[in-house]
PDB file of C-alpha atoms and ligand atoms in Angstrom:
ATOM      1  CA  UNK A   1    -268.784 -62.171 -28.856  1.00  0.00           C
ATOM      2  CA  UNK A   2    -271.121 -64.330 -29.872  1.00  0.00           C
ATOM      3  CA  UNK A   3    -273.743 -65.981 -27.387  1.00  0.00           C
ATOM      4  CA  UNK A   4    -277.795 -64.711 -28.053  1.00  0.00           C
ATOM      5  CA  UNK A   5    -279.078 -63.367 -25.310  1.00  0.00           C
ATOM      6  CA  UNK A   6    -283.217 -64.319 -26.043  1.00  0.00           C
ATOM      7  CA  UNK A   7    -284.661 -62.519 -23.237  1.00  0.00           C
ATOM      8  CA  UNK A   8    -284.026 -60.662 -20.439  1.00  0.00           C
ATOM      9  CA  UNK A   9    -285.528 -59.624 -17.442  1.00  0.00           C
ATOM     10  CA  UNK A  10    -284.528 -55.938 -15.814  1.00  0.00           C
ATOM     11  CA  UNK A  11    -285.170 -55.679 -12.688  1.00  0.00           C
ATOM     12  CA  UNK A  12    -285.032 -52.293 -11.392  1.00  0.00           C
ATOM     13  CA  UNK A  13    -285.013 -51.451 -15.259  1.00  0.00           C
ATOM     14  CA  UNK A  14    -287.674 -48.619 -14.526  1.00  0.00           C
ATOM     15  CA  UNK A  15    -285.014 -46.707 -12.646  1.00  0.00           C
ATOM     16  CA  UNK A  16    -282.189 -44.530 -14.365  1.00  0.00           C
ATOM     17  CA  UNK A  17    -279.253 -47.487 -14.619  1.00  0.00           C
ATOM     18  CA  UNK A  18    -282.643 -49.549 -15.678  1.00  0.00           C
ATOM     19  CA  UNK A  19    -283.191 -46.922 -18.767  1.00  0.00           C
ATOM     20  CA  UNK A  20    -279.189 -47.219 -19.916  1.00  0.00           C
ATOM     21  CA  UNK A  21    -279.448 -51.118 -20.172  1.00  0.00           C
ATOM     22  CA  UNK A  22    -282.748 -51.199 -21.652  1.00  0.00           C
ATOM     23  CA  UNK A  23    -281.338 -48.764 -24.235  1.00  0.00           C
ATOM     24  CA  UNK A  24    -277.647 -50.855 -24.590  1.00  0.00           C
ATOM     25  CA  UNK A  25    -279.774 -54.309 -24.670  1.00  0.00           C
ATOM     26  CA  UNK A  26    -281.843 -52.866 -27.244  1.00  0.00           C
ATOM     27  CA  UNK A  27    -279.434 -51.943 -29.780  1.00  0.00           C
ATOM     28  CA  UNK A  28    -276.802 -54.484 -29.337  1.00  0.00           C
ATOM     29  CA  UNK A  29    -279.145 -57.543 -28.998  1.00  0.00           C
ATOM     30  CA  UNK A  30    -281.331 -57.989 -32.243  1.00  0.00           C
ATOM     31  CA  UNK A  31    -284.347 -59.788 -31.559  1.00  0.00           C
ATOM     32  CA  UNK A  32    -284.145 -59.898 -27.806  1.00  0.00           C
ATOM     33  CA  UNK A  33    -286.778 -59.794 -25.885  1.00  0.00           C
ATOM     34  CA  UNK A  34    -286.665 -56.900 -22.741  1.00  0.00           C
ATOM     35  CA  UNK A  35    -289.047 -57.553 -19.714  1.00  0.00           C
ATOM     36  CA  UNK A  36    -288.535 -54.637 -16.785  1.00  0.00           C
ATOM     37  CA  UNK A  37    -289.686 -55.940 -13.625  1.00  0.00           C
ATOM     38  CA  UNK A  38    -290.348 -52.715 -11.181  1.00  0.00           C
ATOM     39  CA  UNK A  39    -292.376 -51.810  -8.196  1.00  0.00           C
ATOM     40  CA  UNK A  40    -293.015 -48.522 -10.571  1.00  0.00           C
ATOM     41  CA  UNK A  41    -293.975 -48.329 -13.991  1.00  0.00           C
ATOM     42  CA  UNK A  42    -291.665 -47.004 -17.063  1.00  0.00           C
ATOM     43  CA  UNK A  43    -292.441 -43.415 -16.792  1.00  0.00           C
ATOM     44  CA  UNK A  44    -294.505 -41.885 -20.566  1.00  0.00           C
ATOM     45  CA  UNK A  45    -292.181 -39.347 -20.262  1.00  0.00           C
ATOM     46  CA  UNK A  46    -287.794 -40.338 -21.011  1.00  0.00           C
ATOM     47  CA  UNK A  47    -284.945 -38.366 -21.588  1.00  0.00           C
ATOM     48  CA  UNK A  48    -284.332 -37.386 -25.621  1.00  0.00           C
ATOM     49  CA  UNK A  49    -281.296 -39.502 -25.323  1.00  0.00           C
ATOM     50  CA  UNK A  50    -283.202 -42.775 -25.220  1.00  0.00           C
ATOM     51  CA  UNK A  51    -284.874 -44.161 -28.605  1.00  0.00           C
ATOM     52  CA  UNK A  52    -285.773 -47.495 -27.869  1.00  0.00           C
ATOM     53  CA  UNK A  53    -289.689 -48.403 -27.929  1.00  0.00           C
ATOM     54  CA  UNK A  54    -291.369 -48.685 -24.821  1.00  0.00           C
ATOM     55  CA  UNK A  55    -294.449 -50.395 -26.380  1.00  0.00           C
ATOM     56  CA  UNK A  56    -291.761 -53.128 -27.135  1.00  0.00           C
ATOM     57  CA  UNK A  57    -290.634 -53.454 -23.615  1.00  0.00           C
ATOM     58  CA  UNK A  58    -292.692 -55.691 -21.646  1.00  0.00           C
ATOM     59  CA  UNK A  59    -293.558 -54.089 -17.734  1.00  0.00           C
ATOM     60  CA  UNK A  60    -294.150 -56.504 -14.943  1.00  0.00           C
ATOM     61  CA  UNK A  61    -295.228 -54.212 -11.848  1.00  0.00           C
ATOM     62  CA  UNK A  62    -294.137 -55.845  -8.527  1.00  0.00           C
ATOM     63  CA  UNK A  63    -292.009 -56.253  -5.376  1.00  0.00           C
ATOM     64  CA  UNK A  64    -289.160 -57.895  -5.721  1.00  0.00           C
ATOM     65  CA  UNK A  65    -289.156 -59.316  -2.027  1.00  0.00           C
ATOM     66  CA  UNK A  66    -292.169 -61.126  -3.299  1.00  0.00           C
ATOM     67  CA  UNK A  67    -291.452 -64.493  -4.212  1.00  0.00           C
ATOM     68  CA  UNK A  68    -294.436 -65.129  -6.358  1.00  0.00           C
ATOM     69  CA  UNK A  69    -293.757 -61.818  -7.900  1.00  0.00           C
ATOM     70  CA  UNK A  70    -290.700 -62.371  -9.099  1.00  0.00           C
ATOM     71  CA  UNK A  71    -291.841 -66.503 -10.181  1.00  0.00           C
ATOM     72  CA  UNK A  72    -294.670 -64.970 -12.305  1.00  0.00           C
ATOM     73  CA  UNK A  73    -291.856 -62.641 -14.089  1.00  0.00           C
ATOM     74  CA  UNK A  74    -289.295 -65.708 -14.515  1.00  0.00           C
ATOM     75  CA  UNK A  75    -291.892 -67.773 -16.048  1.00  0.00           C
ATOM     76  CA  UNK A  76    -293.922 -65.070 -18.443  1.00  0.00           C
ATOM     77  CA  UNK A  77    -290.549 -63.789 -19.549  1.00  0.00           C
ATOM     78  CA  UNK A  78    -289.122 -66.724 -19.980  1.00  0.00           C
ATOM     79  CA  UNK A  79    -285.576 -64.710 -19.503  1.00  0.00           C
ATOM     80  CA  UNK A  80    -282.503 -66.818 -19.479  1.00  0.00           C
ATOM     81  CA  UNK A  81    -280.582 -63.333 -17.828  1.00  0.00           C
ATOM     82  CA  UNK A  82    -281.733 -60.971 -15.144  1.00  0.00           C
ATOM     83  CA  UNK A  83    -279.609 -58.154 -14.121  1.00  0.00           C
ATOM     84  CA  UNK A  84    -280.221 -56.891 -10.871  1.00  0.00           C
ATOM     85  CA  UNK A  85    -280.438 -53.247 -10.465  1.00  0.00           C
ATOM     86  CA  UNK A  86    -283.035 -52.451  -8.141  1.00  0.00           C
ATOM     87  CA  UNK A  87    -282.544 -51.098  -4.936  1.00  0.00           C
ATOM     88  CA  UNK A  88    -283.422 -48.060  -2.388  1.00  0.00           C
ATOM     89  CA  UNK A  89    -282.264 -44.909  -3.056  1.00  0.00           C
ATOM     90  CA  UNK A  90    -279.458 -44.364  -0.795  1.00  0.00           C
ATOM     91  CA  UNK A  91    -280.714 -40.853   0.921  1.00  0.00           C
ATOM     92  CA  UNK A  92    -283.848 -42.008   1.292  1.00  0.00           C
ATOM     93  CA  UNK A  93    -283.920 -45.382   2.350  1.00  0.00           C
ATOM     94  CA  UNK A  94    -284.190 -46.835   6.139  1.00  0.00           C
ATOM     95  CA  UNK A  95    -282.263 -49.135   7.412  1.00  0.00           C
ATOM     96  CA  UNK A  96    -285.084 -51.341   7.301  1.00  0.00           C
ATOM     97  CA  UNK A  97    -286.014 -50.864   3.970  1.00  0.00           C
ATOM     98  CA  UNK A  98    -282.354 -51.227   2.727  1.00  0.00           C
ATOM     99  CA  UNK A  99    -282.264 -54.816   4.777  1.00  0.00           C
ATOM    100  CA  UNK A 100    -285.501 -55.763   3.283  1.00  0.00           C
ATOM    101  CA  UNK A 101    -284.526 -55.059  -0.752  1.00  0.00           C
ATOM    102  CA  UNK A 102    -281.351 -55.309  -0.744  1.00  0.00           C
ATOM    103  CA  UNK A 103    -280.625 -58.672   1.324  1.00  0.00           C
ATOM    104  CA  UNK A 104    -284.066 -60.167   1.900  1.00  0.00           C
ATOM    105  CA  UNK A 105    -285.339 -59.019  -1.962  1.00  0.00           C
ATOM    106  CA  UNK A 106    -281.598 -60.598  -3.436  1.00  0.00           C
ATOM    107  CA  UNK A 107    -281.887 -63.879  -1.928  1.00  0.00           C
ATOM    108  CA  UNK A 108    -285.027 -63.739  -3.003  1.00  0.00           C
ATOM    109  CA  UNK A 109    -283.829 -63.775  -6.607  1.00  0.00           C
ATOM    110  CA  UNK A 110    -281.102 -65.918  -6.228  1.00  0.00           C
ATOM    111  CA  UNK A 111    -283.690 -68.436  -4.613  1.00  0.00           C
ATOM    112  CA  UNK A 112    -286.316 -68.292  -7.739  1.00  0.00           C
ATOM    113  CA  UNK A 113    -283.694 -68.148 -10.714  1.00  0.00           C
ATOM    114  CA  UNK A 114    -282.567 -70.867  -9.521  1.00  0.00           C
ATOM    115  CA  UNK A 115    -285.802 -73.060  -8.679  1.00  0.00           C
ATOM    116  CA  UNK A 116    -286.929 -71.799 -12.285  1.00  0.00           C
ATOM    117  CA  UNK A 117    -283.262 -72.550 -13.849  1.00  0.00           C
ATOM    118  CA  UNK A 118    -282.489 -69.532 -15.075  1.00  0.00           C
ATOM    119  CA  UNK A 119    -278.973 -69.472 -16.776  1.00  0.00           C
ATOM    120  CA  UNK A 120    -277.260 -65.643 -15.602  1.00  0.00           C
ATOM    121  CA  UNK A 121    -277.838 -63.331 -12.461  1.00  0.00           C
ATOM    122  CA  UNK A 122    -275.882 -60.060 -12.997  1.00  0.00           C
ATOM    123  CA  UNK A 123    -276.023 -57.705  -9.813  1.00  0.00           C
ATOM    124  CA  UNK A 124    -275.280 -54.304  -9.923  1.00  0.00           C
ATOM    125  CA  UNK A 125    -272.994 -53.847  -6.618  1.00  0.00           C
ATOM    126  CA  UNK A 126    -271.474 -50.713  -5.705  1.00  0.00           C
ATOM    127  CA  UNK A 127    -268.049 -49.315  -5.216  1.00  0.00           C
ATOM    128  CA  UNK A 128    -269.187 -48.396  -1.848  1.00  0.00           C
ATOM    129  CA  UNK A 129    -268.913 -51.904  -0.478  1.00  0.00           C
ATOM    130  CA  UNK A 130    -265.596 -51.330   0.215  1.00  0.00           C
ATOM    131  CA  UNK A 131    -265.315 -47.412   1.460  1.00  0.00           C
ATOM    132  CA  UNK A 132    -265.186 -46.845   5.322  1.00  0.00           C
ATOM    133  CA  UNK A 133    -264.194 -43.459   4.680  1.00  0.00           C
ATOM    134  CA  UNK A 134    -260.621 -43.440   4.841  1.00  0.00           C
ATOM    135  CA  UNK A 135    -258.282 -42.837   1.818  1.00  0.00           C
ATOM    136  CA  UNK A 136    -257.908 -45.530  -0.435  1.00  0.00           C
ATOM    137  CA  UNK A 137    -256.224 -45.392  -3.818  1.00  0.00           C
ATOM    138  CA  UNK A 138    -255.774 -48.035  -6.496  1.00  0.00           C
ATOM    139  CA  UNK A 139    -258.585 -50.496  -5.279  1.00  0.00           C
ATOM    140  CA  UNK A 140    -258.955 -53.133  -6.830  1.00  0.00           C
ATOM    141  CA  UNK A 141    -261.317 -56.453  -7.186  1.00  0.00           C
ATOM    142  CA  UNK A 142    -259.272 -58.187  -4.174  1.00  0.00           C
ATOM    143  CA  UNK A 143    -259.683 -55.279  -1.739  1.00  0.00           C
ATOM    144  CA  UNK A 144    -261.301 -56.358   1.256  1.00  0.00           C
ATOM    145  CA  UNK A 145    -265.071 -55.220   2.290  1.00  0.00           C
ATOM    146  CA  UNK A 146    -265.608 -52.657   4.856  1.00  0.00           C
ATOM    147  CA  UNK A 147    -265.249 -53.450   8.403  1.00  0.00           C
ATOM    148  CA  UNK A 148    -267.455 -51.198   9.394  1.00  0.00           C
ATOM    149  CA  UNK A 149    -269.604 -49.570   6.228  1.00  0.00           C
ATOM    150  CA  UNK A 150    -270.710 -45.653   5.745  1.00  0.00           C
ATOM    151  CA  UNK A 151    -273.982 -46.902   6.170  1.00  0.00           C
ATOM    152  CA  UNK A 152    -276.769 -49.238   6.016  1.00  0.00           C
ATOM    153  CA  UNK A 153    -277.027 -48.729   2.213  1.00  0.00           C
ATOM    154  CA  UNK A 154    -273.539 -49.589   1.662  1.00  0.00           C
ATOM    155  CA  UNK A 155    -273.384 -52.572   4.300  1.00  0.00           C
ATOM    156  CA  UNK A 156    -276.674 -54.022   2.890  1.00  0.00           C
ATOM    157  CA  UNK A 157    -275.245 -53.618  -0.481  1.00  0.00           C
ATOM    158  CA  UNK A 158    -272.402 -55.884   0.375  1.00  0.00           C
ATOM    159  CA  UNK A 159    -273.884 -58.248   2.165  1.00  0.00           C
ATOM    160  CA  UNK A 160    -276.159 -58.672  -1.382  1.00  0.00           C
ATOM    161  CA  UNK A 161    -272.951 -59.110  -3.461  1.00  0.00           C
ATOM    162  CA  UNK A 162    -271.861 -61.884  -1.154  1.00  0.00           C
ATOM    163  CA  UNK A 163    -274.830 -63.598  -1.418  1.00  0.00           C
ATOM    164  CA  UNK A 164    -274.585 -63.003  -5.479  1.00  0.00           C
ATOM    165  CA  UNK A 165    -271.019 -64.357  -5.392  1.00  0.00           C
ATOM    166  CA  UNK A 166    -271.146 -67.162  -3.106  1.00  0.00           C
ATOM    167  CA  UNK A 167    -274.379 -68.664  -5.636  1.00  0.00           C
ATOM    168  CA  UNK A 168    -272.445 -68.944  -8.426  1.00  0.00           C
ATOM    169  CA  UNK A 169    -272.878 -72.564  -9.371  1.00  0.00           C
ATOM    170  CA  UNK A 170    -270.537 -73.606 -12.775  1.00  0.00           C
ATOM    171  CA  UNK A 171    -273.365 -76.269 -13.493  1.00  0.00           C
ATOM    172  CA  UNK A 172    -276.348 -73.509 -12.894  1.00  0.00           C
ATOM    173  CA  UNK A 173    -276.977 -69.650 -12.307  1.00  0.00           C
ATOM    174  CA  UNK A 174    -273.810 -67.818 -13.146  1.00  0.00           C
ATOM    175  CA  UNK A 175    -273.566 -65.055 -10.892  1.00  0.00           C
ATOM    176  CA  UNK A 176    -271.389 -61.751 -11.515  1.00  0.00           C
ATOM    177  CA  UNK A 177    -271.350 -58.760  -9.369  1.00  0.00           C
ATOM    178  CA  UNK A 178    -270.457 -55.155 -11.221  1.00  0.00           C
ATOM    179  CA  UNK A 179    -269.594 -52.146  -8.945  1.00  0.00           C
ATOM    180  CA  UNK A 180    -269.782 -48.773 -10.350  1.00  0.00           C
ATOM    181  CA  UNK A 181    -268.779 -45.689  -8.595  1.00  0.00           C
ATOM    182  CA  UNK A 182    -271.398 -43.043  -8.450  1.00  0.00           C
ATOM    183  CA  UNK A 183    -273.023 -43.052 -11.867  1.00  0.00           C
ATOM    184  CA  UNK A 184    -273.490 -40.454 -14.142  1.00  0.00           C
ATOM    185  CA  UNK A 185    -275.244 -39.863 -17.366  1.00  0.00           C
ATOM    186  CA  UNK A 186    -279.152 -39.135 -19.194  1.00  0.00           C
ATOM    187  CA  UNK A 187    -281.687 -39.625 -16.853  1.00  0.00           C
ATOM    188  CA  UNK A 188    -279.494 -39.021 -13.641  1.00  0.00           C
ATOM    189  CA  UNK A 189    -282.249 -37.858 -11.200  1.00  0.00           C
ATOM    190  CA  UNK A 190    -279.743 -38.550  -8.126  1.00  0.00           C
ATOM    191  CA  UNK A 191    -276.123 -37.105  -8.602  1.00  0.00           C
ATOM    192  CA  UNK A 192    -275.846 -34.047 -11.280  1.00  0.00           C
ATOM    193  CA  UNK A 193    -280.096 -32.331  -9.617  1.00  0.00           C
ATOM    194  CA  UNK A 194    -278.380 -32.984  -6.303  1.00  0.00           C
ATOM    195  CA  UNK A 195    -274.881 -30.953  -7.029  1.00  0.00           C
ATOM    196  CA  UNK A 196    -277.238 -28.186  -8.548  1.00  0.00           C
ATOM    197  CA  UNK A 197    -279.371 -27.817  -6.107  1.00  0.00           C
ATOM    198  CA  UNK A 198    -276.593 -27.862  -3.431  1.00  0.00           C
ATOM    199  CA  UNK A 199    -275.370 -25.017  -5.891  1.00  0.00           C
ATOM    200  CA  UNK A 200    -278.427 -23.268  -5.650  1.00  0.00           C
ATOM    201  CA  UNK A 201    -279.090 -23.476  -2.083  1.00  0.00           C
ATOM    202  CA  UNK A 202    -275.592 -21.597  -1.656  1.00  0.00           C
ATOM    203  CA  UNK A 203    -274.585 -25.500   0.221  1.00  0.00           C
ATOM    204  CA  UNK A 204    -271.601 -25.491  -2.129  1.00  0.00           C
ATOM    205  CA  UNK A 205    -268.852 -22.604  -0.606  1.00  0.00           C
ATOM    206  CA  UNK A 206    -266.970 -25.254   1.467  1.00  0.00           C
ATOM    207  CA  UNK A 207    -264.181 -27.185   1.064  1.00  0.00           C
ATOM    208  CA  UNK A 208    -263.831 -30.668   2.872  1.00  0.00           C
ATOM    209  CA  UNK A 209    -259.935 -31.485   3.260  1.00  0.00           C
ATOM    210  CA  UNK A 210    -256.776 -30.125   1.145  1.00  0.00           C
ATOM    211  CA  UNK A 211    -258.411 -30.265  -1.905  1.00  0.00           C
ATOM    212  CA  UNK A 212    -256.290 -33.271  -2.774  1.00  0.00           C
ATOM    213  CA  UNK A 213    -259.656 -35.901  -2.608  1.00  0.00           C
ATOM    214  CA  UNK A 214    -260.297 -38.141  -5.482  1.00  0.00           C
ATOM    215  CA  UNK A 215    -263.647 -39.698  -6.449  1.00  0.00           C
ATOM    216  CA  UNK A 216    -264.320 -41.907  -8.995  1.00  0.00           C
ATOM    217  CA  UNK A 217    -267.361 -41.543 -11.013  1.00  0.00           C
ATOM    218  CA  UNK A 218    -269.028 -43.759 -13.970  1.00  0.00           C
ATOM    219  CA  UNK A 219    -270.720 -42.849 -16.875  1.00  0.00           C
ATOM    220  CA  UNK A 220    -274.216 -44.770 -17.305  1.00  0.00           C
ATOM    221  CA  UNK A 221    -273.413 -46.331 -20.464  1.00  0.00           C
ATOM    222  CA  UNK A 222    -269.727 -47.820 -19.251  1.00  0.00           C
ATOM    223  CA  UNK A 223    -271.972 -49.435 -16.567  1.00  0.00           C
ATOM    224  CA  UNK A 224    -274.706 -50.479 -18.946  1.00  0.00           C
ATOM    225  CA  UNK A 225    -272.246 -52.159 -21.341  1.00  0.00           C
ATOM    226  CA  UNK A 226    -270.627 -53.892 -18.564  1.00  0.00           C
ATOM    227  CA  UNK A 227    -273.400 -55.693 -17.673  1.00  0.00           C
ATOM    228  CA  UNK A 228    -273.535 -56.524 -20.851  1.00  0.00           C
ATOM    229  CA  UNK A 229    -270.179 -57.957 -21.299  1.00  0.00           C
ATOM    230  CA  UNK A 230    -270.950 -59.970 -18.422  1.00  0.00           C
ATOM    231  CA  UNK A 231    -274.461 -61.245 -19.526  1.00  0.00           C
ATOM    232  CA  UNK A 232    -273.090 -62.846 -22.989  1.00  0.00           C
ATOM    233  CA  UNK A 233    -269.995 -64.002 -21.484  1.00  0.00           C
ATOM    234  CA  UNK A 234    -272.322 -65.800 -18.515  1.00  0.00           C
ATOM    235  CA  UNK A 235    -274.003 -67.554 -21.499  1.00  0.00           C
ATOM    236  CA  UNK A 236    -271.013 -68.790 -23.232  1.00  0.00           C
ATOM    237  CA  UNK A 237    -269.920 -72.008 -21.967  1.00  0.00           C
ATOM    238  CA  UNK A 238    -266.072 -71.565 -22.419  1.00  0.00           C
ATOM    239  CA  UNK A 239    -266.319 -67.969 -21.081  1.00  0.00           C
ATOM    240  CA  UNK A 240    -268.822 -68.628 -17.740  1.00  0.00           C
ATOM    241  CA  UNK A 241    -266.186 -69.679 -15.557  1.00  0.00           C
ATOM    242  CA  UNK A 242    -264.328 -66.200 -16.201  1.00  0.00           C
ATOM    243  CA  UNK A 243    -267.159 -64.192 -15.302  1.00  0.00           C
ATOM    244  CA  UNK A 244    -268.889 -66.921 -12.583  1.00  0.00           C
ATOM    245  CA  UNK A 245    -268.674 -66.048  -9.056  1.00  0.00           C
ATOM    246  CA  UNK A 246    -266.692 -62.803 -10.168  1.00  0.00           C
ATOM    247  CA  UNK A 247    -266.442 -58.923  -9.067  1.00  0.00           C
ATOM    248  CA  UNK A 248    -265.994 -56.511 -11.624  1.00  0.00           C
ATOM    249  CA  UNK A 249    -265.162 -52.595 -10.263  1.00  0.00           C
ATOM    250  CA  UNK A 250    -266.600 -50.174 -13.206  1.00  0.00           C
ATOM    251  CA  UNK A 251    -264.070 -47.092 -13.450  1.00  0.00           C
ATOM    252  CA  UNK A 252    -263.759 -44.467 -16.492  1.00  0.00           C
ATOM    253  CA  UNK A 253    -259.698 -45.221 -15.835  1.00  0.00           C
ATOM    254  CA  UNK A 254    -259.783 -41.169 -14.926  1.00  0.00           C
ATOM    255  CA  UNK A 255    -259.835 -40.220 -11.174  1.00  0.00           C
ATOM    256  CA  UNK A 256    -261.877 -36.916 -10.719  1.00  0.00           C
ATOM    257  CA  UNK A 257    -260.948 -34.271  -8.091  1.00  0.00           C
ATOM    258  CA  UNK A 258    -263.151 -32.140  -5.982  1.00  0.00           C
TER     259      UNK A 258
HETATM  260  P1  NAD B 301    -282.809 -45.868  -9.380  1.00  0.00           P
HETATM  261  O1  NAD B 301    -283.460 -45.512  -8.085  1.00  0.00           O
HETATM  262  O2  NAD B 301    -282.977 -44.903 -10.500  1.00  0.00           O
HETATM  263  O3  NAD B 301    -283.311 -47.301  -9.882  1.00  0.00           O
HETATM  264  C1  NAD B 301    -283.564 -48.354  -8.988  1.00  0.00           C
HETATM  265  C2  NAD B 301    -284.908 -48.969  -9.353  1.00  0.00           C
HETATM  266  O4  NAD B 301    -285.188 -50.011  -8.417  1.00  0.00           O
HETATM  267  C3  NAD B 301    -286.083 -47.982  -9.276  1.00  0.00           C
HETATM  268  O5  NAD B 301    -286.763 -47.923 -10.518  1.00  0.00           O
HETATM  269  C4  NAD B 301    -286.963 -48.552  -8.172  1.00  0.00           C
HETATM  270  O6  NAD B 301    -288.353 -48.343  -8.376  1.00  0.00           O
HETATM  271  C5  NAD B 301    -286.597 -50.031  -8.205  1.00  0.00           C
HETATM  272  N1  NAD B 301    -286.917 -50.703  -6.948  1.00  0.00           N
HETATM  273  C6  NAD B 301    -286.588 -50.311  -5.701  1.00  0.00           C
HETATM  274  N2  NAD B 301    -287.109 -51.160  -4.808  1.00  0.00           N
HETATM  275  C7  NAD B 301    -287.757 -52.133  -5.509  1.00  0.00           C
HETATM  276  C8  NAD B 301    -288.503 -53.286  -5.135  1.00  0.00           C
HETATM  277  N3  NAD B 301    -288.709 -53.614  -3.858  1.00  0.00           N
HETATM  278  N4  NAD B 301    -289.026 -54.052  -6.103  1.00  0.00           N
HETATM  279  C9  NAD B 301    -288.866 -53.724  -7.414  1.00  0.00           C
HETATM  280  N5  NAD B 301    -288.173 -52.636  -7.824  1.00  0.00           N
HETATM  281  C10 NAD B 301    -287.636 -51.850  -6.877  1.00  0.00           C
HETATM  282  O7  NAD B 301    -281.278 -46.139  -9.063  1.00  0.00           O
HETATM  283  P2  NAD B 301    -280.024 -46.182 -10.056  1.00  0.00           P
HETATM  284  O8  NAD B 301    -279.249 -44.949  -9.830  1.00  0.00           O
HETATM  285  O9  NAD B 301    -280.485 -46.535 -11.416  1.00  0.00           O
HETATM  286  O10 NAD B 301    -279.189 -47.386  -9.426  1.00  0.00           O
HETATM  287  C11 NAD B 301    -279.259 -48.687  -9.990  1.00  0.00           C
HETATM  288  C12 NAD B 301    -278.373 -49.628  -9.195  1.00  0.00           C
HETATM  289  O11 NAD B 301    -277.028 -49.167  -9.234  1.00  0.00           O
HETATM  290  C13 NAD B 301    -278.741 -49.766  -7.721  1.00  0.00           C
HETATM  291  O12 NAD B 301    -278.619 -51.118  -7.361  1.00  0.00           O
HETATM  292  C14 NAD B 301    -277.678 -48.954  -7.000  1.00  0.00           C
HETATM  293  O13 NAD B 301    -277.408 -49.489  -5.717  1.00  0.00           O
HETATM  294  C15 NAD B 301    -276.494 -49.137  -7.932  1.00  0.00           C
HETATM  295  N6  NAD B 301    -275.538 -48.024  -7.879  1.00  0.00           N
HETATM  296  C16 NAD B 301    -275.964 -46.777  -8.217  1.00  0.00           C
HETATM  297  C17 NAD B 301    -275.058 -45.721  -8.191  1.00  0.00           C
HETATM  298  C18 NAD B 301    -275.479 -44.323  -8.591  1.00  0.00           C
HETATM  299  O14 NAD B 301    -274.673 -43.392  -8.456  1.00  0.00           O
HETATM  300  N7  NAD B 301    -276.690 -44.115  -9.093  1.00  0.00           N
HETATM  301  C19 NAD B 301    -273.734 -45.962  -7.802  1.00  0.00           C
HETATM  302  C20 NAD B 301    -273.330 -47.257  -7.470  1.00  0.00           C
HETATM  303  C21 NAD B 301    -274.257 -48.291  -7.515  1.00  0.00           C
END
């Protein structure tokens, strides 16, 4: 694989996804320059697991609903990728909030990379864009959204990938969306802290259904390195139309039961 990524521009790279790809973009891209955009800073304090220099990573504090924002960051970082990983926490979020990132913040950033020419958007989607809460086994890229979603989180989550996808343009931004499952890994603040304090709470004696439910989950750095994948390939001319316009679901190939 051979196309130089020169700099890139994380946005949502302060949260824990954000930390992985900083990390992956660090030691597989000598000589690139890593910009995190956030509306927080990089916190002093990271997991053991991650070595890379945060003196070396350039911080641009902001909203990324702000259009002038998100222009100063294009132009200072000069990024020819941005991957997309900001959004709400899904617990915590309103509805309002979740419309305003998610779908108002995206087009956003579709709208400015491509008024500043900026070469690759990668989004990081979620599984969830597809779950109404029924079974479903075997999904795969050509499975059809949601009718109805779990929740605001999930519906504003696909109505961002849609926006991502339908932007593609072969002669400008390639766009590719990459859905993950839940995501696990160093730095997880969300799924493992929850499960143990469910534990500890004494929340965890019950059992939902026959115990025949499968859940997928990913590990940080498979989603990480997919982004990745996509990034380079986006910047390879005989490769972008592969990866332009596409969907790419994130598995670790085993299905876990609970
Ligand atoms: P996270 O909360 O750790 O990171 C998200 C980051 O986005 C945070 O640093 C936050 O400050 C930033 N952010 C939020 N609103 C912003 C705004 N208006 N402007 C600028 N920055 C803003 O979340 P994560 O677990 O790292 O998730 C990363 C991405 O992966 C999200 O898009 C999420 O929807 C998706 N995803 C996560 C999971 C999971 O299990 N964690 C599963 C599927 C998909």
């Amino acid at each position: 694989m051979s196309a130089k990524i020169d700099s890139v521009l994380l946005i949502g790279g302060a949260g824990f996804l954000g930390h992985h790809l900083i990390q992956q973009f660090y030691d597989r891209c000598p000589g690139i320059k890593i910009h995190v955009f956030d509306i927080r800073p990089l916190s002093d304090k990271k997991a053991s697991y991650f070595t890379f220099p945060s003196n070396e990573i350039k911080l641009f504090v902001g909203d990324l609903t702000s259009p002038e924002d998100i222009s100063k960051a294009i132009l200072e970082s000069k990024c020819d990728v941005i991957v997309h990983s900001a959004s709400p926490i899904p617990d915590v979020g309103t509805p309002e909030l979740f419309e305003k990132v998610n779908v108002q913040g995206t087009k956003n950033i579709i709208d400015v990379s491509k008024k500043l020419r900026v070469k690759a958007l990668i989004f990081t989607s979620s599984a969830g864009v597809v779950f109404n809460g029924a079974d479903i086994y075997n999904v795969d890229e050509e499975w059809p959204y949601a009718e109805v979603h779990m929740d605001k989180y999930n519906e504003t989550k696909a109505i961002a990938e849609r926006l991502v996808k339908d932007s593609n343009d072969p002669n400008g931004l390639i766009t590719v969306s990459i859905r993950p499952s839940g995501i696990f890994g160093p730095g997880d603040r969300q799924l493992v802290p929850g499960l143990i304090n469910a534990a500890k709470l004494g929340q965890s004696k019950f059992q939902l259904g026959d115990n025949n439910n499968i859940c997928d989950y990913t590990y940080a750095g498979n989603v990480a390195d997919a982004h990745i994948l996509a990034a380079k390939l986006a910047l390879q001319p005989k490769e972008a139309h592969k990866v332009g316009g596409e969907v790419f679901i994130i598995t670790n190939d085993t299905p876990i039961y609970f």
